């Protein structure tokens, strides 16, 4: 099979550069285009030089439509509004769209699901093997530990530049806990505590958010019972692991039918 031609959107950002490097080091994948917004100082630059891997002949452009038409897939760690637009273009081109964007609304998610009628959408709050394995363990623990005996708290920390909270990974882990308990996360999540809050609501799933420094991502899920605490954690040491996971997801989805998938599908960790 020929190499999968991949587009990186948001090519000048930290994740965009990481994705370009990950494609360069992955057999079976090649960078076909690098996209940035109008007015970006990266426009017209060589994408390889931008990512620190040397000249590769791919010049950064703002023409996503033409780039998608010539590609097999797109890797997208941008912002919700941009990802919705890119999902529409991916559906039009009938290609793979790997989405690592976080902070998406229910309306955004509905747009992604609609695009998946024609595109192969792989979306996850985290692209790493470790975090997705953690989510499986959290789901199993939540199922085994009764709500009346153990309270669930999700703690996360990221760098000071992150703009959404809780993180997509924290929400992924919270959703896994809610699934294990057989409840709806939106109806049971507690994301803010301030002032006289009263006693903890039985069965609620709490979130605590920390921001500071250059932390890539740290997540812990605590099951707090009477006289004991069970804690499951993951610490990301290198942003490149998310980029490698995204490329892996694209290669996995290359020959799949149109539809919506997540990293549990890619990694074979779904329950079926």
XYZ file of N, CA and C in Angstrom, residues 90-186:
291
model
N -13.427 17.525 5.448
C -13.030 16.114 5.410
C -14.173 15.249 4.897
N -15.399 15.591 5.287
C -16.565 14.854 4.793
C -16.720 15.051 3.292
N -16.502 16.280 2.843
C -16.598 16.577 1.411
C -15.569 15.780 0.615
N -14.355 15.664 1.180
C -13.274 14.930 0.504
C -13.314 13.435 0.783
N -14.156 13.018 1.749
C -14.297 11.613 2.158
C -12.962 11.014 2.607
N -12.324 11.728 3.521
C -11.032 11.281 4.035
C -11.100 11.085 5.547
N -9.994 10.691 6.134
C -9.876 10.514 7.583
C -9.659 11.869 8.252
N -10.337 12.086 9.379
C -10.130 13.302 10.160
C -9.878 12.898 11.606
N -8.647 13.042 12.053
C -8.274 12.745 13.437
C -8.343 14.048 14.229
N -9.183 14.073 15.259
C -9.434 15.295 16.027
C -8.957 15.128 17.467
N -7.963 15.935 17.840
C -7.508 15.981 19.225
C -7.912 17.269 19.908
N -8.734 18.073 19.241
C -9.195 19.354 19.781
C -10.079 19.129 20.997
N -9.896 19.933 22.052
C -10.721 19.827 23.247
C -11.544 21.100 23.433
N -12.450 21.068 24.399
C -13.307 22.218 24.673
C -14.488 22.321 23.729
N -14.850 21.231 23.056
C -15.941 21.257 22.082
C -17.301 21.182 22.779
N -18.273 21.896 22.222
C -19.626 21.923 22.774
C -20.437 20.740 22.252
N -21.635 20.550 22.815
C -22.525 19.497 22.331
C -22.889 19.747 20.865
N -23.049 21.014 20.496
C -23.361 21.352 19.109
C -22.195 20.980 18.190
N -20.967 21.249 18.646
C -19.788 20.850 17.868
C -19.772 19.341 17.670
N -20.035 18.610 18.741
C -20.008 17.148 18.669
C -21.042 16.637 17.675
N -22.208 17.288 17.645
C -23.240 16.886 16.690
C -22.767 17.106 15.259
N -22.017 18.184 15.032
C -21.486 18.464 13.698
C -20.457 17.403 13.299
N -19.635 16.972 14.251
C -18.655 15.921 13.960
C -19.371 14.624 13.596
N -20.421 14.308 14.349
C -21.173 13.084 14.076
C -21.814 13.144 12.693
N -22.314 14.317 12.326
C -22.899 14.477 10.985
C -21.837 14.296 9.902
N -20.646 14.850 10.128
C -19.564 14.712 9.150
C -19.138 13.261 8.990
N -19.308 12.476 10.057
C -18.892 11.079 10.028
C -19.759 10.214 9.116
N -20.819 10.783 8.558
C -21.578 10.029 7.559
C -20.752 9.817 6.293
N -19.787 10.704 6.056
C -18.962 10.602 4.847
C -17.461 10.504 5.156
N -17.040 11.048 6.279
C -15.629 10.983 6.676
C -15.430 9.891 7.711
N -14.175 9.519 7.906
C -13.831 8.642 9.020
C -13.280 9.544 10.128
N -14.110 9.801 11.127
C -13.750 10.708 12.210
C -13.214 9.908 13.390
N -11.987 10.189 13.797
C -11.431 9.608 15.025
C -11.211 10.767 15.984
N -12.002 10.831 17.058
C -11.906 11.938 18.006
C -11.703 11.404 19.408
N -10.767 11.996 20.126
C -10.506 11.579 21.496
C -9.967 12.752 22.290
N -10.283 12.770 23.573
C -9.720 13.780 24.457
C -8.245 13.564 24.715
N -7.740 12.382 24.348
C -6.320 12.094 24.525
C -5.932 10.961 23.585
N -4.808 11.104 22.915
C -4.384 10.141 21.903
C -3.356 9.124 22.410
N -3.045 9.138 23.695
C -1.993 8.245 24.186
C -2.564 6.890 24.590
N -1.753 5.843 24.430
C -2.123 4.501 24.861
C -2.363 4.479 26.366
N -1.465 5.120 27.124
C -1.559 5.079 28.579
C -2.853 5.657 29.107
N -3.253 6.813 28.584
C -4.481 7.449 29.074
C -5.700 6.615 28.709
N -5.728 6.058 27.511
C -6.888 5.264 27.122
C -6.967 3.953 27.885
N -5.822 3.374 28.217
C -5.822 2.219 29.104
C -6.304 2.638 30.493
N -5.874 3.818 30.948
C -6.333 4.349 32.233
C -7.858 4.479 32.245
N -8.432 4.957 31.146
C -9.880 5.115 31.074
C -10.591 3.771 31.237
N -10.041 2.719 30.643
C -10.622 1.386 30.798
C -10.566 0.951 32.255
N -9.432 1.187 32.911
C -9.275 0.810 34.322
C -10.223 1.609 35.215
N -10.392 2.896 34.887
C -11.317 3.737 35.660
C -12.744 3.228 35.531
N -13.138 2.872 34.316
C -14.487 2.342 34.097
C -14.701 1.060 34.903
N -13.698 0.182 34.903
C -13.819 -1.072 35.638
C -13.866 -0.829 37.144
N -13.023 0.099 37.626
C -13.007 0.395 39.057
C -14.321 1.019 39.506
N -14.851 1.937 38.696
C -16.113 2.586 39.055
C -17.254 1.581 39.112
N -17.190 0.595 38.253
C -18.220 -0.443 38.248
C -18.101 -1.337 39.480
N -16.864 -1.591 39.903
C -16.636 -2.504 41.029
C -16.838 -1.842 42.387
N -16.596 -0.525 42.459
C -16.651 0.183 43.744
C -17.965 0.951 43.839
N -18.833 0.531 44.713
C -20.181 1.078 44.808
C -20.168 2.560 45.144
N -21.113 3.307 44.548
C -21.196 4.756 44.764
C -21.398 5.100 46.227
N -22.092 4.264 46.960
C -22.314 4.551 48.375
C -21.080 4.366 49.233
N -20.082 3.676 48.698
C -18.873 3.380 49.469
C -17.659 4.180 49.012
N -17.617 4.586 47.746
C -16.454 5.295 47.211
C -16.892 6.516 46.403
N -16.289 7.670 46.724
C -16.504 8.905 45.976
C -15.428 9.029 44.902
N -15.788 9.615 43.757
C -14.856 9.732 42.633
C -14.470 11.189 42.423
N -13.158 11.438 42.364
C -12.618 12.768 42.084
C -11.579 12.650 40.970
N -11.667 13.546 39.986
C -10.710 13.594 38.876
C -9.863 14.855 39.030
N -8.568 14.679 39.150
C -7.632 15.791 39.327
C -6.751 15.908 38.095
N -6.610 17.126 37.548
C -5.750 17.318 36.372
C -4.946 18.601 36.487
N -3.737 18.574 35.878
C -2.900 19.767 35.802
C -2.299 19.885 34.416
N -2.303 21.118 33.889
C -1.707 21.417 32.597
C -0.938 22.742 32.675
N -0.223 23.031 31.606
C 0.560 24.256 31.502
C -0.342 25.494 31.564
N 0.282 26.624 31.819
C -0.466 27.864 32.057
C -1.126 28.435 30.811
N -0.803 27.913 29.629
C -1.379 28.449 28.400
C -2.669 27.734 27.983
N -3.024 26.650 28.652
C -4.222 25.887 28.257
C -5.467 26.717 28.541
N -6.388 26.737 27.579
C -7.521 27.667 27.679
C -8.829 27.010 28.105
N -8.932 25.678 28.075
C -10.186 25.030 28.465
C -10.004 24.226 29.741
N -11.066 24.134 30.532
C -11.037 23.372 31.771
C -12.460 22.887 32.087
N -12.581 21.656 32.610
C -11.544 20.646 32.749
C -10.997 20.226 31.383
N -9.851 19.594 31.419
C -9.216 19.175 30.173
C -10.045 18.091 29.487
N -9.803 17.929 28.199
C -10.480 16.864 27.465
C -10.187 15.498 28.042
N -8.963 15.308 28.535
C -8.610 14.030 29.147
C -9.360 13.814 30.441
N -9.474 14.867 31.262
C -10.230 14.754 32.512
C -11.678 14.373 32.232
N -12.267 14.998 31.211
C -13.649 14.676 30.853
C -13.763 13.250 30.314
N -12.746 12.806 29.552
C -12.724 11.431 29.074
C -12.725 10.461 30.255
N -11.917 10.755 31.259
C -11.837 9.893 32.445
C -13.123 9.967 33.269
N -13.696 11.173 33.367
C -14.965 11.315 34.061
C -16.068 10.536 33.374
N -16.062 10.563 32.034
C -17.058 9.810 31.275
C -16.894 8.307 31.489
N -15.637 7.853 31.588
C -15.382 6.437 31.849
C -15.912 6.046 33.226
N -15.713 6.915 34.220
C -16.216 6.642 35.560
C -17.741 6.611 35.567
N -18.357 7.568 34.863
C -19.812 7.613 34.801
C -20.375 6.370 34.114
N -19.689 5.926 33.053
C -20.132 4.722 32.354
C -20.059 3.510 33.279
N -18.967 3.440 34.052
C -18.832 2.330 34.991
C -19.939 2.324 36.037
N -20.366 3.515 36.436
C -21.433 3.640 37.435
C -22.831 3.557 36.806
N -22.893 3.628 35.463
C -24.187 3.587 34.810
C -24.994 4.855 34.982
N -24.311 6.024 35.027
C -24.984 7.308 35.205
C -24.551 8.269 34.101
N -25.259 9.379 33.984
C -24.942 10.414 33.019
C -23.949 11.394 33.630
N -22.809 11.617 32.949
C -21.784 12.493 33.507
C -22.301 13.922 33.665
N -23.017 14.435 32.683
C -23.490 15.820 32.754
C -24.387 16.062 33.959
